[in-house]
Structures are given as C-alpha cells and as structure tokens.
Amino acid sequence: MRFSFTEDQRLLAEAVRDVLAKTCTPDAVRAGERPGKAWRALAEVGLLRAHIHEEHGGLGLSPVDTVLAYEETGWFAVPGPLVETAVAAPELLRDEPSKLEAIAAGELVVSARPAGASYFPDADLADLLLVAGPG
C-alpha cells in the first residue's frame, strides 16, 4: 500500500502556491478582499473544478488528491468559503450543471451551513447559501 503523495498531487499544490503568491498577497487578505483574483487563479489551475464529477466538466478528484493544494490555500489565508464552494457544493449541487460550471469558473461562491450549526461561514462573501445535511 502506498502512503506518499503522487507527483500529480504535488504538482497541483505547487501550481496553487505559485498562483496564490501572485494573487493572494497579505495586503489583499488584510483588506478583506472579496473572493476575486485568487479565486479566478484557483479556477485557472483547476482547483475549483477538482471535486466536480467529470460528467459535469470537473476533474473528479478525491480529497486525498487535493489535500496538499488546500494546505497551500491555508498558508495564504485565501478569503471566503473556499472548501464549502469547491468541496461541499459540488456534492450538494451535483444535479445543477450550470451552478457547477459557475463554481469551476470561479464565478459562484457558496457557503454551506454544516448540519447542526446555526450560521453560514462567510455568508457575507457568498452568492449562494446551502444547508449541508439534516438540520
């Protein structure tokens, strides 16, 4: 059994790190910039389409495939509900191809309220609010 990351997983993380170094500067984060330049850059490298099923134009990757890339987004403090948009929403919206395309393009920001929670993380930055699970 293999327990190390693949070359493709490392390359995706490297691509994410490179684009965020240019688009998600500390000044942009401090300014509370609405998801914009960084999100478009993440769309261009494919991170926002990574968890969208292939039949909807996504890459159909697993969380293991993207964990290193998301680690990079944490280092850069990417603003907004990134995981909700790129990981949770593709499952919750799997029958809505137009919304999946908008997520993949970096044009739709989604906040998903976790089951049992009373608030939506980063709701002020979201274009769409979804309830994830019962509750």
PDB file of N, CA and C in Angstrom, residues 23-130:
ATOM      1  N   THR A  23      -1.463  36.375  -6.456  1.00  0.00           N
ATOM      2  CA  THR A  23      -2.819  36.929  -6.403  1.00  0.00           C
ATOM      3  C   THR A  23      -3.407  37.088  -5.016  1.00  0.00           C
ATOM      4  N   CYS A  24      -2.834  36.438  -4.026  1.00  0.00           N
ATOM      5  CA  CYS A  24      -3.395  36.481  -2.676  1.00  0.00           C
ATOM      6  C   CYS A  24      -2.342  37.032  -1.722  1.00  0.00           C
ATOM      7  N   THR A  25      -2.006  38.270  -1.934  1.00  0.00           N
ATOM      8  CA  THR A  25      -0.969  38.919  -1.141  1.00  0.00           C
ATOM      9  C   THR A  25      -1.490  39.246   0.257  1.00  0.00           C
ATOM     10  N   PRO A  26      -0.594  39.443   1.211  1.00  0.00           N
ATOM     11  CA  PRO A  26      -1.041  39.827   2.558  1.00  0.00           C
ATOM     12  C   PRO A  26      -1.896  41.095   2.546  1.00  0.00           C
ATOM     13  N   ASP A  27      -1.563  42.057   1.686  1.00  0.00           N
ATOM     14  CA  ASP A  27      -2.362  43.288   1.617  1.00  0.00           C
ATOM     15  C   ASP A  27      -3.794  42.991   1.183  1.00  0.00           C
ATOM     16  N   ALA A  28      -3.965  42.086   0.216  1.00  0.00           N
ATOM     17  CA  ALA A  28      -5.310  41.732  -0.247  1.00  0.00           C
ATOM     18  C   ALA A  28      -6.092  41.030   0.855  1.00  0.00           C
ATOM     19  N   VAL A  29      -5.424  40.179   1.616  1.00  0.00           N
ATOM     20  CA  VAL A  29      -6.094  39.476   2.712  1.00  0.00           C
ATOM     21  C   VAL A  29      -6.473  40.466   3.810  1.00  0.00           C
ATOM     22  N   ARG A  30      -5.552  41.354   4.173  1.00  0.00           N
ATOM     23  CA  ARG A  30      -5.840  42.358   5.210  1.00  0.00           C
ATOM     24  C   ARG A  30      -6.982  43.280   4.810  1.00  0.00           C
ATOM     25  N   ALA A  31      -7.077  43.566   3.530  1.00  0.00           N
ATOM     26  CA  ALA A  31      -8.129  44.463   3.041  1.00  0.00           C
ATOM     27  C   ALA A  31      -9.492  43.772   3.016  1.00  0.00           C
ATOM     28  N   GLY A  32      -9.510  42.467   3.291  1.00  0.00           N
ATOM     29  CA  GLY A  32     -10.782  41.742   3.275  1.00  0.00           C
ATOM     30  C   GLY A  32     -11.351  41.634   1.880  1.00  0.00           C
ATOM     31  N   GLU A  33     -10.459  41.566   0.900  1.00  0.00           N
ATOM     32  CA  GLU A  33     -10.892  41.496  -0.492  1.00  0.00           C
ATOM     33  C   GLU A  33     -11.849  40.331  -0.712  1.00  0.00           C
ATOM     34  N   ARG A  34     -12.976  40.636  -1.329  1.00  0.00           N
ATOM     35  CA  ARG A  34     -13.949  39.594  -1.656  1.00  0.00           C
ATOM     36  C   ARG A  34     -13.268  38.602  -2.592  1.00  0.00           C
ATOM     37  N   PRO A  35     -13.644  37.325  -2.501  1.00  0.00           N
ATOM     38  CA  PRO A  35     -13.020  36.362  -3.413  1.00  0.00           C
ATOM     39  C   PRO A  35     -13.016  36.907  -4.846  1.00  0.00           C
ATOM     40  N   GLY A  36     -11.864  37.038  -5.395  1.00  0.00           N
ATOM     41  CA  GLY A  36     -11.728  37.636  -6.715  1.00  0.00           C
ATOM     42  C   GLY A  36     -10.534  37.084  -7.444  1.00  0.00           C
ATOM     43  N   LYS A  37      -9.437  37.848  -7.431  1.00  0.00           N
ATOM     44  CA  LYS A  37      -8.234  37.449  -8.168  1.00  0.00           C
ATOM     45  C   LYS A  37      -7.754  36.055  -7.791  1.00  0.00           C
ATOM     46  N   ALA A  38      -7.670  35.789  -6.506  1.00  0.00           N
ATOM     47  CA  ALA A  38      -7.178  34.482  -6.059  1.00  0.00           C
ATOM     48  C   ALA A  38      -8.114  33.369  -6.511  1.00  0.00           C
ATOM     49  N   TRP A  39      -9.420  33.615  -6.416  1.00  0.00           N
ATOM     50  CA  TRP A  39     -10.378  32.575  -6.821  1.00  0.00           C
ATOM     51  C   TRP A  39     -10.302  32.322  -8.327  1.00  0.00           C
ATOM     52  N   ARG A  40     -10.162  33.382  -9.101  1.00  0.00           N
ATOM     53  CA  ARG A  40     -10.026  33.190 -10.566  1.00  0.00           C
ATOM     54  C   ARG A  40      -8.757  32.410 -10.881  1.00  0.00           C
ATOM     55  N   ALA A  41      -7.695  32.693 -10.151  1.00  0.00           N
ATOM     56  CA  ALA A  41      -6.438  31.964 -10.357  1.00  0.00           C
ATOM     57  C   ALA A  41      -6.599  30.494  -9.973  1.00  0.00           C
ATOM     58  N   LEU A  42      -7.309  30.220  -8.875  1.00  0.00           N
ATOM     59  CA  LEU A  42      -7.550  28.839  -8.475  1.00  0.00           C
ATOM     60  C   LEU A  42      -8.426  28.117  -9.498  1.00  0.00           C
ATOM     61  N   ALA A  43      -9.331  28.848 -10.116  1.00  0.00           N
ATOM     62  CA  ALA A  43     -10.144  28.263 -11.187  1.00  0.00           C
ATOM     63  C   ALA A  43      -9.263  27.917 -12.385  1.00  0.00           C
ATOM     64  N   GLU A  44      -8.336  28.806 -12.712  1.00  0.00           N
ATOM     65  CA  GLU A  44      -7.455  28.580 -13.868  1.00  0.00           C
ATOM     66  C   GLU A  44      -6.560  27.359 -13.691  1.00  0.00           C
ATOM     67  N   VAL A  45      -6.108  27.090 -12.465  1.00  0.00           N
ATOM     68  CA  VAL A  45      -5.257  25.909 -12.245  1.00  0.00           C
ATOM     69  C   VAL A  45      -6.079  24.647 -12.004  1.00  0.00           C
ATOM     70  N   GLY A  46      -7.406  24.778 -11.953  1.00  0.00           N
ATOM     71  CA  GLY A  46      -8.280  23.612 -11.852  1.00  0.00           C
ATOM     72  C   GLY A  46      -8.718  23.222 -10.463  1.00  0.00           C
ATOM     73  N   LEU A  47      -8.307  23.953  -9.437  1.00  0.00           N
ATOM     74  CA  LEU A  47      -8.667  23.550  -8.078  1.00  0.00           C
ATOM     75  C   LEU A  47     -10.170  23.638  -7.833  1.00  0.00           C
ATOM     76  N   LEU A  48     -10.831  24.648  -8.388  1.00  0.00           N
ATOM     77  CA  LEU A  48     -12.263  24.801  -8.140  1.00  0.00           C
ATOM     78  C   LEU A  48     -13.101  23.761  -8.878  1.00  0.00           C
ATOM     79  N   ARG A  49     -12.522  23.086  -9.860  1.00  0.00           N
ATOM     80  CA  ARG A  49     -13.253  22.030 -10.566  1.00  0.00           C
ATOM     81  C   ARG A  49     -12.784  20.641 -10.138  1.00  0.00           C
ATOM     82  N   ALA A  50     -11.848  20.586  -9.213  1.00  0.00           N
ATOM     83  CA  ALA A  50     -11.249  19.311  -8.811  1.00  0.00           C
ATOM     84  C   ALA A  50     -12.264  18.305  -8.287  1.00  0.00           C
ATOM     85  N   HIS A  51     -13.245  18.745  -7.507  1.00  0.00           N
ATOM     86  CA  HIS A  51     -14.203  17.826  -6.887  1.00  0.00           C
ATOM     87  C   HIS A  51     -15.525  17.737  -7.640  1.00  0.00           C
ATOM     88  N   ILE A  52     -15.603  18.392  -8.767  1.00  0.00           N
ATOM     89  CA  ILE A  52     -16.793  18.276  -9.612  1.00  0.00           C
ATOM     90  C   ILE A  52     -16.631  17.014 -10.456  1.00  0.00           C
ATOM     91  N   HIS A  53     -17.697  16.233 -10.547  1.00  0.00           N
ATOM     92  CA  HIS A  53     -17.645  14.984 -11.309  1.00  0.00           C
ATOM     93  C   HIS A  53     -17.314  15.260 -12.777  1.00  0.00           C
ATOM     94  N   GLU A  54     -16.607  14.337 -13.379  1.00  0.00           N
ATOM     95  CA  GLU A  54     -16.146  14.502 -14.757  1.00  0.00           C
ATOM     96  C   GLU A  54     -17.283  14.731 -15.743  1.00  0.00           C
ATOM     97  N   GLU A  55     -18.435  14.108 -15.531  1.00  0.00           N
ATOM     98  CA  GLU A  55     -19.553  14.289 -16.471  1.00  0.00           C
ATOM     99  C   GLU A  55     -20.084  15.716 -16.485  1.00  0.00           C
ATOM    100  N   HIS A  56     -19.680  16.518 -15.496  1.00  0.00           N
ATOM    101  CA  HIS A  56     -20.077  17.931 -15.446  1.00  0.00           C
ATOM    102  C   HIS A  56     -18.897  18.856 -15.725  1.00  0.00           C
ATOM    103  N   GLY A  57     -17.848  18.318 -16.336  1.00  0.00           N
ATOM    104  CA  GLY A  57     -16.705  19.139 -16.714  1.00  0.00           C
ATOM    105  C   GLY A  57     -15.652  19.286 -15.639  1.00  0.00           C
ATOM    106  N   GLY A  58     -15.778  18.531 -14.572  1.00  0.00           N
ATOM    107  CA  GLY A  58     -14.798  18.608 -13.495  1.00  0.00           C
ATOM    108  C   GLY A  58     -13.687  17.597 -13.670  1.00  0.00           C
ATOM    109  N   LEU A  59     -12.875  17.506 -12.659  1.00  0.00           N
ATOM    110  CA  LEU A  59     -11.739  16.588 -12.689  1.00  0.00           C
ATOM    111  C   LEU A  59     -12.015  15.291 -11.940  1.00  0.00           C
ATOM    112  N   GLY A  60     -13.050  15.267 -11.092  1.00  0.00           N
ATOM    113  CA  GLY A  60     -13.414  14.068 -10.362  1.00  0.00           C
ATOM    114  C   GLY A  60     -12.354  13.587  -9.383  1.00  0.00           C
ATOM    115  N   LEU A  61     -11.624  14.515  -8.777  1.00  0.00           N
ATOM    116  CA  LEU A  61     -10.558  14.137  -7.844  1.00  0.00           C
ATOM    117  C   LEU A  61     -11.117  13.863  -6.453  1.00  0.00           C
ATOM    118  N   SER A  62     -10.341  13.153  -5.667  1.00  0.00           N
ATOM    119  CA  SER A  62     -10.720  12.852  -4.284  1.00  0.00           C
ATOM    120  C   SER A  62     -10.083  13.884  -3.350  1.00  0.00           C
ATOM    121  N   PRO A  63     -10.550  13.933  -2.105  1.00  0.00           N
ATOM    122  CA  PRO A  63      -9.908  14.833  -1.135  1.00  0.00           C
ATOM    123  C   PRO A  63      -8.415  14.550  -0.955  1.00  0.00           C
ATOM    124  N   VAL A  64      -8.000  13.309  -1.042  1.00  0.00           N
ATOM    125  CA  VAL A  64      -6.576  12.987  -0.932  1.00  0.00           C
ATOM    126  C   VAL A  64      -5.789  13.650  -2.068  1.00  0.00           C
ATOM    127  N   ASP A  65      -6.403  13.717  -3.252  1.00  0.00           N
ATOM    128  CA  ASP A  65      -5.733  14.336  -4.401  1.00  0.00           C
ATOM    129  C   ASP A  65      -5.497  15.823  -4.215  1.00  0.00           C
ATOM    130  N   THR A  66      -6.318  16.465  -3.401  1.00  0.00           N
ATOM    131  CA  THR A  66      -6.246  17.929  -3.283  1.00  0.00           C
ATOM    132  C   THR A  66      -5.769  18.429  -1.926  1.00  0.00           C
ATOM    133  N   VAL A  67      -5.508  17.530  -0.996  1.00  0.00           N
ATOM    134  CA  VAL A  67      -5.172  17.969   0.356  1.00  0.00           C
ATOM    135  C   VAL A  67      -3.934  18.867   0.379  1.00  0.00           C
ATOM    136  N   LEU A  68      -2.921  18.564  -0.392  1.00  0.00           N
ATOM    137  CA  LEU A  68      -1.731  19.420  -0.417  1.00  0.00           C
ATOM    138  C   LEU A  68      -2.051  20.795  -0.992  1.00  0.00           C
ATOM    139  N   ALA A  69      -2.903  20.838  -2.004  1.00  0.00           N
ATOM    140  CA  ALA A  69      -3.296  22.117  -2.600  1.00  0.00           C
ATOM    141  C   ALA A  69      -4.074  22.964  -1.593  1.00  0.00           C
ATOM    142  N   TYR A  70      -4.977  22.332  -0.854  1.00  0.00           N
ATOM    143  CA  TYR A  70      -5.732  23.081   0.152  1.00  0.00           C
ATOM    144  C   TYR A  70      -4.850  23.522   1.313  1.00  0.00           C
ATOM    145  N   GLU A  71      -3.832  22.766   1.598  1.00  0.00           N
ATOM    146  CA  GLU A  71      -2.870  23.200   2.611  1.00  0.00           C
ATOM    147  C   GLU A  71      -2.239  24.524   2.171  1.00  0.00           C
ATOM    148  N   GLU A  72      -1.932  24.640   0.893  1.00  0.00           N
ATOM    149  CA  GLU A  72      -1.370  25.897   0.366  1.00  0.00           C
ATOM    150  C   GLU A  72      -2.365  27.045   0.522  1.00  0.00           C
ATOM    151  N   THR A  73      -3.651  26.795   0.291  1.00  0.00           N
ATOM    152  CA  THR A  73      -4.639  27.875   0.440  1.00  0.00           C
ATOM    153  C   THR A  73      -4.692  28.358   1.886  1.00  0.00           C
ATOM    154  N   GLY A  74      -4.436  27.459   2.820  1.00  0.00           N
ATOM    155  CA  GLY A  74      -4.385  27.860   4.224  1.00  0.00           C
ATOM    156  C   GLY A  74      -3.195  28.747   4.518  1.00  0.00           C
ATOM    157  N   TRP A  75      -2.038  28.413   3.950  1.00  0.00           N
ATOM    158  CA  TRP A  75      -0.840  29.245   4.154  1.00  0.00           C
ATOM    159  C   TRP A  75      -1.058  30.664   3.652  1.00  0.00           C
ATOM    160  N   PHE A  76      -1.838  30.798   2.580  1.00  0.00           N
ATOM    161  CA  PHE A  76      -2.070  32.122   2.001  1.00  0.00           C
ATOM    162  C   PHE A  76      -3.323  32.795   2.552  1.00  0.00           C
ATOM    163  N   ALA A  77      -4.052  32.117   3.438  1.00  0.00           N
ATOM    164  CA  ALA A  77      -5.272  32.664   4.047  1.00  0.00           C
ATOM    165  C   ALA A  77      -6.252  33.160   2.981  1.00  0.00           C
ATOM    166  N   VAL A  78      -6.520  32.306   2.006  1.00  0.00           N
ATOM    167  CA  VAL A  78      -7.450  32.667   0.930  1.00  0.00           C
ATOM    168  C   VAL A  78      -8.791  33.055   1.549  1.00  0.00           C
ATOM    169  N   PRO A  79      -9.310  34.240   1.221  1.00  0.00           N
ATOM    170  CA  PRO A  79     -10.560  34.689   1.830  1.00  0.00           C
ATOM    171  C   PRO A  79     -11.769  33.948   1.259  1.00  0.00           C
ATOM    172  N   GLY A  80     -12.763  33.781   2.123  1.00  0.00           N
ATOM    173  CA  GLY A  80     -14.031  33.228   1.669  1.00  0.00           C
ATOM    174  C   GLY A  80     -14.201  31.745   1.955  1.00  0.00           C
ATOM    175  N   PRO A  81     -15.393  31.245   1.672  1.00  0.00           N
ATOM    176  CA  PRO A  81     -15.727  29.852   1.955  1.00  0.00           C
ATOM    177  C   PRO A  81     -15.219  28.918   0.851  1.00  0.00           C
ATOM    178  N   LEU A  82     -13.915  28.782   0.762  1.00  0.00           N
ATOM    179  CA  LEU A  82     -13.305  28.019  -0.327  1.00  0.00           C
ATOM    180  C   LEU A  82     -13.666  26.539  -0.283  1.00  0.00           C
ATOM    181  N   VAL A  83     -13.524  25.898   0.861  1.00  0.00           N
ATOM    182  CA  VAL A  83     -13.814  24.459   0.948  1.00  0.00           C
ATOM    183  C   VAL A  83     -15.310  24.208   0.747  1.00  0.00           C
ATOM    184  N   GLU A  84     -16.151  25.074   1.295  1.00  0.00           N
ATOM    185  CA  GLU A  84     -17.585  24.917   1.086  1.00  0.00           C
ATOM    186  C   GLU A  84     -17.925  24.996  -0.400  1.00  0.00           C
ATOM    187  N   THR A  85     -17.287  25.930  -1.092  1.00  0.00           N
ATOM    188  CA  THR A  85     -17.556  26.122  -2.517  1.00  0.00           C
ATOM    189  C   THR A  85     -16.995  24.988  -3.356  1.00  0.00           C
ATOM    190  N   ALA A  86     -15.750  24.646  -3.130  1.00  0.00           N
ATOM    191  CA  ALA A  86     -15.061  23.714  -4.030  1.00  0.00           C
ATOM    192  C   ALA A  86     -15.210  22.244  -3.656  1.00  0.00           C
ATOM    193  N   VAL A  87     -15.564  21.944  -2.404  1.00  0.00           N
ATOM    194  CA  VAL A  87     -15.663  20.541  -1.986  1.00  0.00           C
ATOM    195  C   VAL A  87     -17.105  20.163  -1.632  1.00  0.00           C
ATOM    196  N   ALA A  88     -17.753  20.934  -0.770  1.00  0.00           N
ATOM    197  CA  ALA A  88     -19.119  20.584  -0.348  1.00  0.00           C
ATOM    198  C   ALA A  88     -20.148  20.861  -1.439  1.00  0.00           C
ATOM    199  N   ALA A  89     -20.082  22.033  -2.050  1.00  0.00           N
ATOM    200  CA  ALA A  89     -21.100  22.404  -3.040  1.00  0.00           C
ATOM    201  C   ALA A  89     -21.183  21.454  -4.229  1.00  0.00           C
ATOM    202  N   PRO A  90     -20.079  20.947  -4.771  1.00  0.00           N
ATOM    203  CA  PRO A  90     -20.226  20.002  -5.891  1.00  0.00           C
ATOM    204  C   PRO A  90     -21.062  18.770  -5.544  1.00  0.00           C
ATOM    205  N   GLU A  91     -21.023  18.342  -4.293  1.00  0.00           N
ATOM    206  CA  GLU A  91     -21.873  17.208  -3.890  1.00  0.00           C
ATOM    207  C   GLU A  91     -23.318  17.654  -3.714  1.00  0.00           C
ATOM    208  N   LEU A  92     -23.514  18.812  -3.098  1.00  0.00           N
ATOM    209  CA  LEU A  92     -24.863  19.305  -2.831  1.00  0.00           C
ATOM    210  C   LEU A  92     -25.567  19.777  -4.101  1.00  0.00           C
ATOM    211  N   LEU A  93     -24.802  20.165  -5.106  1.00  0.00           N
ATOM    212  CA  LEU A  93     -25.365  20.693  -6.357  1.00  0.00           C
ATOM    213  C   LEU A  93     -25.108  19.761  -7.548  1.00  0.00           C
ATOM    214  N   ARG A  94     -24.895  18.491  -7.303  1.00  0.00           N
ATOM    215  CA  ARG A  94     -24.470  17.569  -8.375  1.00  0.00           C
ATOM    216  C   ARG A  94     -25.457  17.471  -9.528  1.00  0.00           C
ATOM    217  N   ASP A  95     -26.718  17.864  -9.314  1.00  0.00           N
ATOM    218  CA  ASP A  95     -27.712  17.819 -10.386  1.00  0.00           C
ATOM    219  C   ASP A  95     -27.988  19.195 -10.986  1.00  0.00           C
ATOM    220  N   GLU A  96     -27.102  20.151 -10.734  1.00  0.00           N
ATOM    221  CA  GLU A  96     -27.278  21.510 -11.253  1.00  0.00           C
ATOM    222  C   GLU A  96     -26.041  21.933 -12.025  1.00  0.00           C
ATOM    223  N   PRO A  97     -25.904  21.435 -13.270  1.00  0.00           N
ATOM    224  CA  PRO A  97     -24.680  21.680 -14.047  1.00  0.00           C
ATOM    225  C   PRO A  97     -24.323  23.148 -14.240  1.00  0.00           C
ATOM    226  N   SER A  98     -25.297  24.028 -14.361  1.00  0.00           N
ATOM    227  CA  SER A  98     -24.952  25.440 -14.576  1.00  0.00           C
ATOM    228  C   SER A  98     -24.266  26.026 -13.344  1.00  0.00           C
ATOM    229  N   LYS A  99     -24.690  25.612 -12.161  1.00  0.00           N
ATOM    230  CA  LYS A  99     -24.034  26.098 -10.941  1.00  0.00           C
ATOM    231  C   LYS A  99     -22.646  25.476 -10.793  1.00  0.00           C
ATOM    232  N   LEU A 100     -22.507  24.206 -11.178  1.00  0.00           N
ATOM    233  CA  LEU A 100     -21.191  23.562 -11.123  1.00  0.00           C
ATOM    234  C   LEU A 100     -20.212  24.249 -12.066  1.00  0.00           C
ATOM    235  N   GLU A 101     -20.689  24.624 -13.250  1.00  0.00           N
ATOM    236  CA  GLU A 101     -19.836  25.354 -14.208  1.00  0.00           C
ATOM    237  C   GLU A 101     -19.413  26.698 -13.632  1.00  0.00           C
ATOM    238  N   ALA A 102     -20.337  27.377 -12.954  1.00  0.00           N
ATOM    239  CA  ALA A 102     -20.015  28.677 -12.355  1.00  0.00           C
ATOM    240  C   ALA A 102     -18.987  28.519 -11.226  1.00  0.00           C
ATOM    241  N   ILE A 103     -19.103  27.451 -10.450  1.00  0.00           N
ATOM    242  CA  ILE A 103     -18.103  27.182  -9.402  1.00  0.00           C
ATOM    243  C   ILE A 103     -16.752  26.943 -10.054  1.00  0.00           C
ATOM    244  N   ALA A 104     -16.715  26.083 -11.071  1.00  0.00           N
ATOM    245  CA  ALA A 104     -15.464  25.735 -11.754  1.00  0.00           C
ATOM    246  C   ALA A 104     -14.781  26.965 -12.342  1.00  0.00           C
ATOM    247  N   ALA A 105     -15.567  27.928 -12.785  1.00  0.00           N
ATOM    248  CA  ALA A 105     -15.025  29.150 -13.381  1.00  0.00           C
ATOM    249  C   ALA A 105     -14.638  30.198 -12.337  1.00  0.00           C
ATOM    250  N   GLY A 106     -14.955  29.938 -11.076  1.00  0.00           N
ATOM    251  CA  GLY A 106     -14.648  30.906 -10.026  1.00  0.00           C
ATOM    252  C   GLY A 106     -15.652  32.038  -9.958  1.00  0.00           C
ATOM    253  N   GLU A 107     -16.836  31.823 -10.522  1.00  0.00           N
ATOM    254  CA  GLU A 107     -17.860  32.865 -10.585  1.00  0.00           C
ATOM    255  C   GLU A 107     -18.946  32.731  -9.523  1.00  0.00           C
ATOM    256  N   LEU A 108     -19.001  31.584  -8.850  1.00  0.00           N
ATOM    257  CA  LEU A 108     -20.034  31.349  -7.836  1.00  0.00           C
ATOM    258  C   LEU A 108     -19.359  30.959  -6.527  1.00  0.00           C
ATOM    259  N   VAL A 109     -19.642  31.722  -5.490  1.00  0.00           N
ATOM    260  CA  VAL A 109     -19.103  31.465  -4.155  1.00  0.00           C
ATOM    261  C   VAL A 109     -20.252  30.933  -3.303  1.00  0.00           C
ATOM    262  N   VAL A 110     -20.032  29.786  -2.666  1.00  0.00           N
ATOM    263  CA  VAL A 110     -21.084  29.106  -1.923  1.00  0.00           C
ATOM    264  C   VAL A 110     -20.688  28.953  -0.459  1.00  0.00           C
ATOM    265  N   SER A 111     -21.615  29.260   0.427  1.00  0.00           N
ATOM    266  CA  SER A 111     -21.437  28.940   1.829  1.00  0.00           C
ATOM    267  C   SER A 111     -22.404  27.815   2.159  1.00  0.00           C
ATOM    268  N   ALA A 112     -21.918  26.817   2.855  1.00  0.00           N
ATOM    269  CA  ALA A 112     -22.752  25.687   3.248  1.00  0.00           C
ATOM    270  C   ALA A 112     -22.796  25.617   4.764  1.00  0.00           C
ATOM    271  N   ARG A 113     -23.993  25.625   5.308  1.00  0.00           N
ATOM    272  CA  ARG A 113     -24.146  25.532   6.760  1.00  0.00           C
ATOM    273  C   ARG A 113     -24.032  24.067   7.154  1.00  0.00           C
ATOM    274  N   PRO A 114     -23.064  23.735   7.992  1.00  0.00           N
ATOM    275  CA  PRO A 114     -22.940  22.349   8.451  1.00  0.00           C
ATOM    276  C   PRO A 114     -24.165  21.917   9.256  1.00  0.00           C
ATOM    277  N   ALA A 115     -24.494  20.635   9.198  1.00  0.00           N
ATOM    278  CA  ALA A 115     -25.624  20.110   9.967  1.00  0.00           C
ATOM    279  C   ALA A 115     -25.457  20.471  11.438  1.00  0.00           C
ATOM    280  N   GLY A 116     -26.504  20.980  12.027  1.00  0.00           N
ATOM    281  CA  GLY A 116     -26.481  21.332  13.443  1.00  0.00           C
ATOM    282  C   GLY A 116     -25.953  22.726  13.745  1.00  0.00           C
ATOM    283  N   ALA A 117     -25.338  23.371  12.780  1.00  0.00           N
ATOM    284  CA  ALA A 117     -24.816  24.726  13.007  1.00  0.00           C
ATOM    285  C   ALA A 117     -25.943  25.741  12.816  1.00  0.00           C
ATOM    286  N   SER A 118     -25.809  26.878  13.447  1.00  0.00           N
ATOM    287  CA  SER A 118     -26.847  27.897  13.335  1.00  0.00           C
ATOM    288  C   SER A 118     -26.440  29.058  12.420  1.00  0.00           C
ATOM    289  N   TYR A 119     -25.272  28.978  11.818  1.00  0.00           N
ATOM    290  CA  TYR A 119     -24.824  30.061  10.959  1.00  0.00           C
ATOM    291  C   TYR A 119     -24.125  29.506   9.707  1.00  0.00           C
ATOM    292  N   PHE A 120     -23.978  30.356   8.722  1.00  0.00           N
ATOM    293  CA  PHE A 120     -23.283  30.023   7.480  1.00  0.00           C
ATOM    294  C   PHE A 120     -21.915  30.693   7.503  1.00  0.00           C
ATOM    295  N   PRO A 121     -20.820  29.919   7.477  1.00  0.00           N
ATOM    296  CA  PRO A 121     -19.493  30.543   7.452  1.00  0.00           C
ATOM    297  C   PRO A 121     -19.313  31.432   6.215  1.00  0.00           C
ATOM    298  N   ASP A 122     -18.797  32.608   6.413  1.00  0.00           N
ATOM    299  CA  ASP A 122     -18.524  33.550   5.317  1.00  0.00           C
ATOM    300  C   ASP A 122     -19.746  33.847   4.456  1.00  0.00           C
ATOM    301  N   ALA A 123     -20.917  33.861   5.074  1.00  0.00           N
ATOM    302  CA  ALA A 123     -22.144  34.121   4.324  1.00  0.00           C
ATOM    303  C   ALA A 123     -22.110  35.489   3.638  1.00  0.00           C
ATOM    304  N   ASP A 124     -21.411  36.436   4.234  1.00  0.00           N
ATOM    305  CA  ASP A 124     -21.337  37.775   3.649  1.00  0.00           C
ATOM    306  C   ASP A 124     -20.565  37.801   2.331  1.00  0.00           C
ATOM    307  N   LEU A 125     -19.765  36.768   2.075  1.00  0.00           N
ATOM    308  CA  LEU A 125     -18.990  36.704   0.830  1.00  0.00           C
ATOM    309  C   LEU A 125     -19.607  35.769  -0.202  1.00  0.00           C
ATOM    310  N   ALA A 126     -20.680  35.076   0.181  1.00  0.00           N
ATOM    311  CA  ALA A 126     -21.256  34.044  -0.681  1.00  0.00           C
ATOM    312  C   ALA A 126     -22.340  34.593  -1.605  1.00  0.00           C
ATOM    313  N   ASP A 127     -22.443  33.946  -2.764  1.00  0.00           N
ATOM    314  CA  ASP A 127     -23.518  34.232  -3.708  1.00  0.00           C
ATOM    315  C   ASP A 127     -24.705  33.293  -3.494  1.00  0.00           C
ATOM    316  N   LEU A 128     -24.447  32.136  -2.861  1.00  0.00           N
ATOM    317  CA  LEU A 128     -25.452  31.099  -2.680  1.00  0.00           C
ATOM    318  C   LEU A 128     -25.250  30.462  -1.308  1.00  0.00           C
ATOM    319  N   LEU A 129     -26.327  30.269  -0.574  1.00  0.00           N
ATOM    320  CA  LEU A 129     -26.272  29.612   0.736  1.00  0.00           C
ATOM    321  C   LEU A 129     -26.944  28.252   0.633  1.00  0.00           C
ATOM    322  N   LEU A 130     -26.285  27.210   1.150  1.00  0.00           N
ATOM    323  CA  LEU A 130     -26.826  25.853   1.132  1.00  0.00           C
ATOM    324  C   LEU A 130     -26.789  25.261   2.529  1.00  0.00           C
TER     325      LEU A 130
END
